[in-house]
Amino acid sequence: MTAEQKSEAASVPSPGKWPVDPQENVPLSDERIWVDGCFDFQHHGHAGAMLQARQLGNELWAGVHSDEEILENKGPTVMTLDERVFATKACRWVTKAVPYAPYVTTLPWITHYGCRYVVHGDDITSDSGGEDCYRFVKAAGRFKVVKRTPGISTTELVGRMLLCTKTHFIRNLEAVLNGQEGSGNEQERETTGAEMRSRIQAYATDESGRAPGAEVYLWTPPHERNPAHLSPVSTLDNSKHQQNSVSFSRLVVGRAAHHDQRVVYVDGGWDLFSCGHIEFLRLVCEHETQLGHQQGWDAPHRTQERVARAGWDYPPFFLIAGIHDDEVINYWKGVNYPIMNIYERLLCLLPCRFVHAVVVSAPAIPNHAYLSSLPYCKSRDAPDVVCHGPTGFTPLPQDPYTDAKKLGIFRQIDEHKFADVNAASIVERILKSRATYEERQRVKGVKGLGEEAVRRREEEEKRAEVVREQRLQDARD
């Protein structure tokens, strides 16, 4: 046995010690695919790899490397193992997430879980010794390559945080998708817009990665946005606002809501989409599922009726997530927030198993005129419930949920274990460990950032706080 073979054997868990079930070896299947990685941020590059891998089989098992192995082979992670595993589980294309997967993918691990093939992007991944992390599975003929998603990576996002760049912002996503805005000539803009539309369509697929799943809508306000990007806080008592109804256009056709589902609305920036956002969404879905159970949703005859009518056993609720524009977030939060632009944040939301539809460019204040015009809500006059979590949007001069509260449909989600994980806290993690992340960036070929970048970021954060307070005061006056 060679030294490499001995090392490979030593990394195999003993019986009963595998990180997730099954504990016994299972038969190999061509339909059970293995993908692994750090999955540090749940950005759409990772989602793209998972989608392509899922399309190659009927099950996708996602191995997640430990903090220690990533530190040894690549550099420090931003998110902890628990946070990364939790986020990976939330991807609708993932059958099961497997923590502590070895950094160098080995045959005993994938064979134990019944995965004949390993899938990875067309970039090269090396261990600390400079050797291919997939050398064992490649030698065995059990490796498949998918196309890497261009333009997004953890390295790119960390660079945005430290350099405070704003070049990633999108002013009007609809115009970009139509080839009317963006860089390049007219033909290049049209090509880029078509590619972006195609990717949105792909990310909106169901659990199989092949059939329609989430729906996507674009919202257009009934009037030009004011400088603060705020809609009237309440339209309940204003017939003019009710007549000037807002406009929605459907970008992606997916699984529609059914008449017996409760419509749930949530909104936010969803920047650096993380376990804080995901746990909030999971808790909303858990509450709605329990409510359905109490009302007999799980009764065998009702399940049979749903399957006969729709072809699948849909849940007792339909969750619509509104996502705010880059300009809205940046006006109130400053610096270069959002770190991810609206297109990137949309591609993070769509693969989340807790989301059934997304409204792009949703207003910061979802008043009654907006809520009553939401998809599937016109006959109901409003969603059945509007939920908000403990990780709040940037403070606004008015309560954005005034109308939802007046209507008695507002629900606040309590604190949870990931409540403090948001874009601001993630940026803070980077700044506190600047030296280690700078080395990681250097290894990745990114220009050195140094203490000057951190100082500039801190100054920008302080300046943004002053501007934000002034804008809040001006809006109140």
CSV table of C-alpha atoms in Angstrom, one decimal:
chain,number,residue,atom,x,y,z
A,1,MET,CA,0.0,0.0,0.0
A,2,THR,CA,1.4,3.4,-1.0
A,3,ALA,CA,1.6,6.4,1.4
A,4,GLU,CA,-1.3,8.0,-0.4
A,5,GLN,CA,-3.4,4.9,-0.1
A,6,LYS,CA,-2.6,4.6,3.6
A,7,SER,CA,-3.6,8.3,4.1
A,8,GLU,CA,-6.8,7.7,2.1
A,9,ALA,CA,-7.7,4.6,4.3
A,10,ALA,CA,-6.9,6.5,7.5
A,11,SER,CA,-9.5,9.1,6.6
A,12,VAL,CA,-12.4,6.6,6.4
A,13,PRO,CA,-14.7,6.7,9.4
A,14,SER,CA,-15.1,3.5,11.4
A,15,PRO,CA,-18.5,1.7,11.3
A,16,GLY,CA,-21.2,3.7,13.0
A,17,LYS,CA,-19.1,6.9,12.9
A,18,TRP,CA,-20.1,8.3,9.5
A,19,PRO,CA,-21.2,12.0,9.8
A,20,VAL,CA,-24.7,11.3,8.4
A,21,ASP,CA,-26.7,8.1,7.7
A,22,PRO,CA,-26.7,5.6,6.2
A,23,GLN,CA,-24.0,4.0,8.4
A,24,GLU,CA,-23.8,0.9,6.2
A,25,ASN,CA,-22.5,0.9,2.7
A,26,VAL,CA,-25.2,1.2,0.1
A,27,PRO,CA,-25.1,-0.1,-3.5
A,28,LEU,CA,-23.6,2.2,-6.1
A,29,SER,CA,-26.0,4.1,-8.3
A,30,ASP,CA,-25.4,6.1,-11.5
A,31,GLU,CA,-28.3,8.3,-10.4
A,32,ARG,CA,-26.8,9.3,-7.1
A,33,ILE,CA,-24.3,12.1,-7.7
A,34,TRP,CA,-21.6,13.5,-5.3
A,35,VAL,CA,-20.5,17.1,-5.2
A,36,ASP,CA,-18.3,18.6,-2.6
A,37,GLY,CA,-16.7,21.9,-1.6
A,38,CYS,CA,-16.2,24.6,1.0
A,39,PHE,CA,-19.5,26.3,0.1
A,40,ASP,CA,-18.3,29.3,2.2
A,41,PHE,CA,-20.9,31.8,0.8
A,42,GLN,CA,-24.2,30.5,-0.7
A,43,HIS,CA,-23.5,32.4,-3.9
A,44,HIS,CA,-25.0,31.5,-7.2
A,45,GLY,CA,-21.7,30.0,-8.4
A,46,HIS,CA,-22.1,27.2,-5.9
A,47,ALA,CA,-25.8,26.9,-6.8
A,48,GLY,CA,-24.9,26.6,-10.5
A,49,ALA,CA,-22.6,23.7,-9.8
A,50,MET,CA,-25.2,22.0,-7.7
A,51,LEU,CA,-27.9,22.5,-10.4
A,52,GLN,CA,-25.7,21.0,-13.1
A,53,ALA,CA,-24.8,18.1,-10.9
A,54,ARG,CA,-28.4,17.4,-9.9
A,55,GLN,CA,-29.4,17.3,-13.6
A,56,LEU,CA,-27.0,14.4,-14.1
A,57,GLY,CA,-28.9,12.1,-11.7
A,58,ASN,CA,-31.9,11.7,-9.4
A,59,GLU,CA,-30.1,12.4,-6.1
A,60,LEU,CA,-27.4,14.9,-5.1
A,61,TRP,CA,-25.2,14.3,-2.0
A,62,ALA,CA,-23.2,17.4,-1.1
A,63,GLY,CA,-20.0,16.9,0.9
A,64,VAL,CA,-18.9,20.0,3.0
A,65,HIS,CA,-15.3,20.3,4.1
A,66,SER,CA,-14.4,21.0,7.7
A,67,ASP,CA,-13.0,24.4,8.8
A,68,GLU,CA,-9.7,22.8,9.8
A,69,GLU,CA,-9.2,21.1,6.4
A,70,ILE,CA,-10.1,24.2,4.5
A,71,LEU,CA,-7.6,26.3,6.6
A,72,GLU,CA,-4.9,23.7,6.0
A,73,ASN,CA,-5.4,23.5,2.2
A,74,LYS,CA,-6.9,26.9,1.2
A,75,GLY,CA,-7.1,29.4,3.9
A,76,PRO,CA,-9.7,30.5,6.5
A,77,THR,CA,-13.4,30.3,6.0
A,78,VAL,CA,-15.8,33.2,6.6
A,79,MET,CA,-18.6,31.0,7.7
A,80,THR,CA,-18.4,28.1,10.2
A,81,LEU,CA,-19.0,24.5,9.3
A,82,ASP,CA,-22.5,24.5,11.0
A,83,GLU,CA,-23.4,27.6,9.0
A,84,ARG,CA,-22.2,26.2,5.7
A,85,VAL,CA,-23.9,22.8,6.2
A,86,PHE,CA,-27.2,24.5,7.1
A,87,ALA,CA,-27.1,26.7,4.0
A,88,THR,CA,-26.2,23.7,1.8
A,89,LYS,CA,-29.1,21.7,3.1
A,90,ALA,CA,-31.4,24.6,2.1
A,91,CYS,CA,-30.6,24.2,-1.6
A,92,ARG,CA,-33.6,22.5,-3.2
A,93,TRP,CA,-31.4,20.4,-5.5
A,94,VAL,CA,-29.5,18.8,-2.6
A,95,THR,CA,-30.7,15.5,-1.3
A,96,LYS,CA,-28.4,15.4,1.7
A,97,ALA,CA,-25.5,17.5,3.0
A,98,VAL,CA,-22.5,15.5,4.4
A,99,PRO,CA,-20.2,17.4,6.9
A,100,TYR,CA,-16.6,16.6,7.3
A,101,ALA,CA,-16.2,15.4,3.8
A,102,PRO,CA,-12.4,15.1,3.0
A,103,TYR,CA,-10.8,18.0,1.1
A,104,VAL,CA,-9.2,15.4,-1.2
A,105,THR,CA,-12.2,13.4,-2.5
A,106,THR,CA,-11.7,9.7,-1.9
A,107,LEU,CA,-13.3,6.6,-3.3
A,108,PRO,CA,-14.3,5.1,0.1
A,109,TRP,CA,-16.4,8.2,1.0
A,110,ILE,CA,-18.4,8.4,-2.2
A,111,THR,CA,-18.7,4.6,-2.5
A,112,HIS,CA,-20.1,4.4,1.1
A,113,TYR,CA,-22.9,6.8,0.2
A,114,GLY,CA,-23.6,5.0,-3.1
A,115,CYS,CA,-22.4,7.7,-5.4
A,116,ARG,CA,-20.8,6.4,-8.5
A,117,TYR,CA,-19.8,9.8,-9.9
A,118,VAL,CA,-18.3,13.0,-8.5
A,119,VAL,CA,-19.1,16.3,-10.2
A,120,HIS,CA,-17.0,19.5,-10.1
A,121,GLY,CA,-16.5,22.6,-12.2
A,122,ASP,CA,-14.0,23.0,-15.0
A,123,ASP,CA,-11.6,24.9,-12.7
A,124,ILE,CA,-8.6,23.2,-11.1
A,125,THR,CA,-8.7,22.5,-7.3
A,126,SER,CA,-5.5,21.6,-5.5
A,127,ASP,CA,-4.6,20.6,-2.0
A,128,SER,CA,-1.9,22.1,0.2
A,129,GLY,CA,0.7,20.1,-1.7
A,130,GLY,CA,-0.4,21.4,-5.1
A,131,GLU,CA,-2.0,18.1,-6.1
A,132,ASP,CA,-5.4,17.6,-7.8
A,133,CYS,CA,-8.1,17.1,-5.1
A,134,TYR,CA,-9.9,14.8,-7.5
A,135,ARG,CA,-7.0,12.6,-8.5
A,136,PHE,CA,-8.4,9.4,-7.0
A,137,VAL,CA,-11.8,9.6,-8.5
A,138,LYS,CA,-10.4,10.7,-11.9
A,139,ALA,CA,-8.1,7.7,-11.9
A,140,ALA,CA,-11.1,5.5,-11.3
A,141,GLY,CA,-13.1,7.0,-14.1
A,142,ARG,CA,-15.7,8.3,-11.7
A,143,PHE,CA,-15.4,12.1,-12.3
A,144,LYS,CA,-17.6,14.4,-14.4
A,145,VAL,CA,-17.0,18.0,-15.3
A,146,VAL,CA,-19.6,20.8,-15.4
A,147,LYS,CA,-19.2,24.4,-16.5
A,148,ARG,CA,-18.0,26.8,-13.9
A,149,THR,CA,-20.3,29.9,-13.3
A,150,PRO,CA,-18.3,33.0,-14.4
A,151,GLY,CA,-18.1,36.3,-12.6
A,152,ILE,CA,-18.8,35.1,-9.0
A,153,SER,CA,-16.8,33.5,-6.3
A,154,THR,CA,-16.1,33.9,-2.6
A,155,THR,CA,-12.8,35.6,-3.5
A,156,GLU,CA,-14.7,38.1,-5.6
A,157,LEU,CA,-17.1,38.9,-2.8
A,158,VAL,CA,-14.4,39.3,-0.2
A,159,GLY,CA,-12.7,41.7,-2.6
A,160,ARG,CA,-15.8,43.8,-2.8
A,161,MET,CA,-16.1,44.0,0.9
A,162,LEU,CA,-12.5,45.1,1.4
A,163,LEU,CA,-12.2,47.5,-1.6
A,164,CYS,CA,-15.7,49.1,-1.2
A,165,THR,CA,-16.4,48.9,-4.9
A,166,LYS,CA,-19.8,49.7,-6.4
A,167,THR,CA,-19.2,48.6,-10.0
A,168,HIS,CA,-21.3,45.5,-9.4
A,169,PHE,CA,-24.5,47.6,-8.8
A,170,ILE,CA,-27.5,47.2,-11.2
A,171,ARG,CA,-29.8,50.2,-11.5
A,172,ASN,CA,-32.6,48.6,-13.4
A,173,LEU,CA,-32.5,44.8,-13.7
A,174,GLU,CA,-35.4,44.7,-16.2
A,175,ALA,CA,-33.5,47.1,-18.5
A,176,VAL,CA,-30.4,45.0,-18.2
A,177,LEU,CA,-32.3,41.8,-19.1
A,178,ASN,CA,-33.8,43.6,-22.1
A,179,GLY,CA,-30.3,44.7,-23.3
A,180,GLN,CA,-31.1,48.4,-22.7
A,181,GLU,CA,-28.5,49.0,-19.9
A,182,GLY,CA,-25.1,47.6,-19.1
A,183,SER,CA,-21.6,47.7,-20.6
A,184,GLY,CA,-20.7,47.0,-24.2
A,185,ASN,CA,-22.4,47.7,-27.5
A,186,GLU,CA,-26.1,47.0,-28.3
A,187,GLN,CA,-25.4,43.4,-29.5
A,188,GLU,CA,-23.2,42.6,-26.4
A,189,ARG,CA,-25.9,44.0,-24.1
A,190,GLU,CA,-28.6,41.9,-25.8
A,191,THR,CA,-26.4,38.8,-25.5
A,192,THR,CA,-25.7,39.4,-21.9
A,193,GLY,CA,-29.3,40.1,-21.1
A,194,ALA,CA,-30.4,36.8,-22.8
A,195,GLU,CA,-27.7,34.9,-20.9
A,196,MET,CA,-29.0,36.3,-17.6
A,197,ARG,CA,-32.6,35.5,-18.4
A,198,SER,CA,-31.5,31.9,-19.3
A,199,ARG,CA,-29.7,31.6,-16.0
A,200,ILE,CA,-32.7,32.9,-14.0
A,201,GLN,CA,-34.9,30.4,-15.8
A,202,ALA,CA,-32.5,27.6,-14.9
A,203,TYR,CA,-32.3,28.5,-11.3
A,204,ALA,CA,-36.1,28.6,-11.0
A,205,THR,CA,-36.4,24.9,-11.6
A,206,ASP,CA,-37.9,22.4,-9.2
A,207,GLU,CA,-36.1,19.8,-7.0
A,208,SER,CA,-35.1,17.8,-10.1
A,209,GLY,CA,-33.5,20.8,-11.8
A,210,ARG,CA,-35.4,19.9,-15.0
A,211,ALA,CA,-39.0,21.1,-14.5
A,212,PRO,CA,-40.6,24.5,-13.6
A,213,GLY,CA,-40.3,25.4,-10.0
A,214,ALA,CA,-40.3,28.9,-8.5
A,215,GLU,CA,-42.0,31.8,-10.2
A,216,VAL,CA,-40.3,35.2,-10.8
A,217,TYR,CA,-42.1,38.5,-11.1
A,218,LEU,CA,-40.9,42.1,-11.8
A,219,TRP,CA,-42.6,44.9,-9.9
A,220,THR,CA,-43.1,48.3,-11.4
A,221,PRO,CA,-44.3,51.1,-9.1
A,222,PRO,CA,-47.3,53.2,-10.3
A,223,HIS,CA,-45.3,56.4,-10.1
A,224,GLU,CA,-41.7,57.5,-10.2
A,225,ARG,CA,-39.8,56.6,-7.0
A,226,ASN,CA,-39.0,59.5,-4.7
A,227,PRO,CA,-35.3,60.1,-3.8
A,228,ALA,CA,-35.7,58.0,-0.6
A,229,HIS,CA,-37.2,55.1,-2.6
A,230,LEU,CA,-40.1,54.9,-0.3
A,231,SER,CA,-43.8,54.2,-1.1
A,232,PRO,CA,-46.6,55.8,1.0
A,233,VAL,CA,-46.5,54.0,4.3
A,234,SER,CA,-50.2,53.3,4.2
A,235,THR,CA,-52.8,53.2,1.4
A,236,LEU,CA,-55.7,51.7,3.4
A,237,ASP,CA,-57.7,54.9,3.6
A,238,ASN,CA,-56.7,56.4,0.3
A,239,SER,CA,-58.9,55.4,-2.7
A,240,LYS,CA,-56.5,57.2,-5.1
A,241,HIS,CA,-53.7,54.8,-4.1
A,242,GLN,CA,-56.0,51.9,-4.5
A,243,GLN,CA,-57.0,52.9,-8.0
A,244,ASN,CA,-53.3,53.5,-8.9
A,245,SER,CA,-52.6,49.8,-8.5
A,246,VAL,CA,-49.0,48.6,-8.9
A,247,SER,CA,-47.9,46.5,-11.8
A,248,PHE,CA,-46.4,43.1,-11.9
A,249,SER,CA,-45.0,41.2,-15.0
A,250,ARG,CA,-44.1,37.6,-14.9
A,251,LEU,CA,-40.5,36.8,-15.8
A,252,VAL,CA,-40.6,33.1,-15.2
A,253,VAL,CA,-43.6,30.8,-15.2
A,254,GLY,CA,-43.4,28.2,-12.5
A,255,ARG,CA,-45.6,26.2,-10.2
A,256,ALA,CA,-48.6,28.4,-9.5
A,257,ALA,CA,-50.3,28.8,-6.1
A,258,HIS,CA,-53.4,26.8,-5.4
A,259,HIS,CA,-56.7,28.2,-4.0
A,260,ASP,CA,-56.3,26.2,-0.8
A,261,GLN,CA,-52.8,27.4,0.0
A,262,ARG,CA,-52.2,30.3,2.3
A,263,VAL,CA,-50.2,33.1,0.6
A,264,VAL,CA,-47.2,34.2,2.7
A,265,TYR,CA,-45.2,37.3,1.9
A,266,VAL,CA,-41.7,38.2,3.2
A,267,ASP,CA,-39.3,40.8,1.9
A,268,GLY,CA,-35.7,42.0,2.4
A,269,GLY,CA,-32.4,42.7,0.8
A,270,TRP,CA,-31.1,39.1,1.2
A,271,ASP,CA,-27.6,40.4,0.8
A,272,LEU,CA,-24.8,37.7,1.1
A,273,PHE,CA,-27.7,35.2,1.4
A,274,SER,CA,-26.8,33.2,4.5
A,275,CYS,CA,-28.0,31.0,7.3
A,276,GLY,CA,-29.6,34.0,9.0
A,277,HIS,CA,-32.0,34.5,6.1
A,278,ILE,CA,-32.5,30.8,5.6
A,279,GLU,CA,-33.4,30.1,9.2
A,280,PHE,CA,-36.0,32.9,9.1
A,281,LEU,CA,-37.5,31.4,6.0
A,282,ARG,CA,-37.4,27.9,7.5
A,283,LEU,CA,-39.2,29.1,10.6
A,284,VAL,CA,-41.9,30.8,8.5
A,285,CYS,CA,-42.5,27.5,6.6
A,286,GLU,CA,-42.4,25.4,9.8
A,287,HIS,CA,-45.1,27.6,11.4
A,288,GLU,CA,-47.3,27.4,8.2
A,289,THR,CA,-46.8,23.6,8.0
A,290,GLN,CA,-47.9,23.2,11.6
A,291,LEU,CA,-50.9,25.4,11.0
A,292,GLY,CA,-51.9,23.2,8.0
A,293,HIS,CA,-51.5,20.1,10.2
A,294,GLN,CA,-53.8,21.5,12.8
A,295,GLN,CA,-56.4,22.2,10.1
A,296,GLY,CA,-56.2,18.6,8.7
A,297,TRP,CA,-54.0,19.3,5.7
A,298,ASP,CA,-52.3,15.9,6.2
A,299,ALA,CA,-55.5,13.8,6.1
A,300,PRO,CA,-55.0,10.9,3.6
A,301,HIS,CA,-58.1,11.9,1.5
A,302,ARG,CA,-57.0,15.5,1.2
A,303,THR,CA,-53.5,14.4,0.2
A,304,GLN,CA,-55.0,12.1,-2.5
A,305,GLU,CA,-57.2,15.0,-3.8
A,306,ARG,CA,-54.2,17.3,-4.1
A,307,VAL,CA,-52.1,14.7,-5.9
A,308,ALA,CA,-55.0,13.9,-8.3
A,309,ARG,CA,-55.6,17.6,-8.9
A,310,ALA,CA,-52.0,19.0,-9.2
A,311,GLY,CA,-49.9,15.9,-9.8
A,312,TRP,CA,-47.9,16.5,-6.5
A,313,ASP,CA,-48.5,17.0,-2.8
A,314,TYR,CA,-48.0,20.7,-2.5
A,315,PRO,CA,-47.6,22.3,0.9
A,316,PRO,CA,-50.3,24.3,2.7
A,317,PHE,CA,-48.7,27.6,1.9
A,318,PHE,CA,-47.1,29.5,-1.0
A,319,LEU,CA,-44.2,31.8,0.0
A,320,ILE,CA,-43.5,34.9,-2.0
A,321,ALA,CA,-40.2,36.7,-1.3
A,322,GLY,CA,-39.8,40.3,-2.3
A,323,ILE,CA,-36.2,41.5,-3.0
A,324,HIS,CA,-35.2,45.2,-2.9
A,325,ASP,CA,-33.2,47.1,-5.5
A,326,ASP,CA,-29.6,47.9,-5.1
A,327,GLU,CA,-30.4,51.6,-5.0
A,328,VAL,CA,-32.9,51.2,-2.2
A,329,ILE,CA,-30.4,49.3,-0.1
A,330,ASN,CA,-27.5,51.6,-0.8
A,331,TYR,CA,-29.5,54.7,-0.1
A,332,TRP,CA,-30.3,53.6,3.4
A,333,LYS,CA,-27.3,51.5,4.2
A,334,GLY,CA,-24.5,53.3,2.4
A,335,VAL,CA,-20.9,52.2,1.8
A,336,ASN,CA,-21.1,49.6,-1.1
A,337,TYR,CA,-24.1,47.6,0.3
A,338,PRO,CA,-25.5,45.5,-1.1
A,339,ILE,CA,-22.3,43.4,-1.6
A,340,MET,CA,-24.3,41.3,-4.1
A,341,ASN,CA,-26.3,43.0,-6.7
A,342,ILE,CA,-30.0,42.3,-7.3
A,343,TYR,CA,-29.3,39.7,-10.0
A,344,GLU,CA,-26.9,37.8,-7.8
A,345,ARG,CA,-29.3,38.0,-4.8
A,346,LEU,CA,-32.1,36.7,-7.0
A,347,LEU,CA,-30.0,33.7,-8.0
A,348,CYS,CA,-29.4,33.0,-4.3
A,349,LEU,CA,-33.1,33.1,-3.4
A,350,LEU,CA,-34.4,30.9,-6.3
A,351,PRO,CA,-32.6,27.7,-5.3
A,352,CYS,CA,-33.8,28.0,-1.7
A,353,ARG,CA,-36.2,25.2,-1.0
A,354,PHE,CA,-38.4,27.4,1.2
A,355,VAL,CA,-39.2,30.0,-1.6
A,356,HIS,CA,-42.0,29.5,-4.1
A,357,ALA,CA,-41.9,32.8,-5.9
A,358,VAL,CA,-39.8,36.0,-6.0
A,359,VAL,CA,-40.8,39.6,-6.7
A,360,VAL,CA,-37.9,41.6,-8.1
A,361,SER,CA,-37.6,45.3,-7.2
A,362,ALA,CA,-40.1,45.0,-4.3
A,363,PRO,CA,-40.7,48.2,-2.4
A,364,ALA,CA,-39.1,48.9,1.0
A,365,ILE,CA,-42.6,49.6,2.3
A,366,PRO,CA,-45.1,47.0,1.3
A,367,ASN,CA,-48.3,49.0,1.7
A,368,HIS,CA,-51.8,47.7,1.1
A,369,ALA,CA,-51.9,48.9,-2.5
A,370,TYR,CA,-48.9,46.7,-3.2
A,371,LEU,CA,-49.9,43.8,-1.0
A,372,SER,CA,-53.4,43.6,-2.5
A,373,SER,CA,-51.9,43.5,-6.0
A,374,LEU,CA,-49.4,40.7,-5.3
A,375,PRO,CA,-49.7,37.6,-7.5
A,376,TYR,CA,-52.6,35.4,-6.2
A,377,CYS,CA,-53.7,38.1,-3.7
A,378,LYS,CA,-56.2,40.2,-5.7
A,379,SER,CA,-59.2,38.0,-4.8
A,380,ARG,CA,-57.9,37.8,-1.2
A,381,ASP,CA,-57.3,41.6,-0.9
A,382,ALA,CA,-53.9,40.8,0.7
A,383,PRO,CA,-51.6,37.9,1.5
A,384,ASP,CA,-52.8,35.7,4.4
A,385,VAL,CA,-49.7,36.7,6.4
A,386,VAL,CA,-46.7,39.1,6.1
A,387,CYS,CA,-43.7,37.9,8.1
A,388,HIS,CA,-40.6,39.7,9.2
A,389,GLY,CA,-37.6,38.3,11.0
A,390,PRO,CA,-35.1,39.5,13.7
A,391,THR,CA,-32.5,40.4,11.1
A,392,GLY,CA,-34.0,43.7,10.1
A,393,PHE,CA,-33.7,45.7,6.9
A,394,THR,CA,-31.9,49.0,7.4
A,395,PRO,CA,-34.0,51.2,9.8
A,396,LEU,CA,-36.6,53.3,7.9
A,397,PRO,CA,-38.2,56.5,9.1
A,398,GLN,CA,-41.6,54.8,9.1
A,399,ASP,CA,-42.8,51.3,10.1
A,400,PRO,CA,-42.8,49.5,6.7
A,401,TYR,CA,-45.4,47.0,7.9
A,402,THR,CA,-48.0,49.6,9.1
A,403,ASP,CA,-50.7,48.3,6.7
A,404,ALA,CA,-50.0,44.7,7.4
A,405,LYS,CA,-50.4,45.4,11.1
A,406,LYS,CA,-53.6,47.3,10.6
A,407,LEU,CA,-55.0,44.4,8.5
A,408,GLY,CA,-54.0,42.0,11.3
A,409,ILE,CA,-51.8,39.9,9.0
A,410,PHE,CA,-48.3,40.7,10.3
A,411,ARG,CA,-46.3,38.1,12.1
A,412,GLN,CA,-42.9,38.7,13.7
A,413,ILE,CA,-40.5,35.8,13.8
A,414,ASP,CA,-38.6,35.4,17.1
A,415,GLU,CA,-34.9,35.4,17.6
A,416,HIS,CA,-33.1,32.3,16.4
A,417,LYS,CA,-29.6,30.8,16.5
A,418,PHE,CA,-28.5,32.5,13.3
A,419,ALA,CA,-30.3,35.8,13.9
A,420,ASP,CA,-27.0,37.7,14.1
A,421,VAL,CA,-25.7,36.4,10.8
A,422,ASN,CA,-26.3,39.1,8.1
A,423,ALA,CA,-24.3,41.1,5.5
A,424,ALA,CA,-23.0,43.6,8.1
A,425,SER,CA,-21.8,40.9,10.5
A,426,ILE,CA,-20.2,38.9,7.7
A,427,VAL,CA,-18.3,42.0,6.6
A,428,GLU,CA,-17.2,42.6,10.2
A,429,ARG,CA,-15.8,39.0,10.3
A,430,ILE,CA,-13.7,39.8,7.3
A,431,LEU,CA,-12.4,43.1,8.7
A,432,LYS,CA,-11.5,41.5,12.1
A,433,SER,CA,-9.4,38.9,10.4
A,434,ARG,CA,-8.1,41.0,7.6
A,435,ALA,CA,-4.5,39.6,7.6
A,436,THR,CA,-5.6,36.0,7.1
A,437,TYR,CA,-8.2,36.9,4.4
A,438,GLU,CA,-5.6,39.1,2.6
A,439,GLU,CA,-3.3,36.1,2.4
A,440,ARG,CA,-6.1,34.0,1.0
A,441,GLN,CA,-6.8,36.7,-1.6
A,442,ARG,CA,-3.1,36.8,-2.5
A,443,VAL,CA,-3.0,33.1,-3.1
A,444,LYS,CA,-6.0,33.5,-5.3
A,445,GLY,CA,-4.1,36.1,-7.4
A,446,VAL,CA,-5.9,39.1,-6.1
A,447,LYS,CA,-3.8,42.3,-5.5
A,448,GLY,CA,-2.8,42.8,-1.9
A,449,LEU,CA,-5.3,44.8,0.1
A,450,GLY,CA,-3.4,45.8,3.2
A,451,GLU,CA,-4.4,47.9,6.2
A,452,GLU,CA,-5.3,50.8,4.1
A,453,ALA,CA,-8.3,48.9,2.6
A,454,VAL,CA,-9.6,48.0,6.1
A,455,ARG,CA,-9.1,51.7,7.3
A,456,ARG,CA,-11.0,52.9,4.2
A,457,ARG,CA,-13.9,50.4,4.8
A,458,GLU,CA,-14.2,51.5,8.5
A,459,GLU,CA,-14.3,55.1,7.5
A,460,GLU,CA,-16.9,54.5,4.9
A,461,GLU,CA,-19.0,52.6,7.5
A,462,LYS,CA,-18.8,55.6,9.9
A,463,ARG,CA,-19.6,58.1,7.1
A,464,ALA,CA,-22.6,56.0,6.0
A,465,GLU,CA,-23.9,55.9,9.6
A,466,VAL,CA,-23.9,59.8,9.7
A,467,VAL,CA,-25.6,60.0,6.3
A,468,ARG,CA,-28.2,57.4,7.3
A,469,GLU,CA,-29.1,59.3,10.5
A,470,GLN,CA,-29.5,62.5,8.6
A,471,ARG,CA,-31.7,60.9,5.9
A,472,LEU,CA,-33.9,59.3,8.6
A,473,GLN,CA,-34.3,62.7,10.3
A,474,ASP,CA,-35.0,64.4,7.0
A,475,ALA,CA,-37.7,61.8,6.2
A,476,ARG,CA,-39.3,62.2,9.6
A,477,ASP,CA,-39.4,66.0,9.2
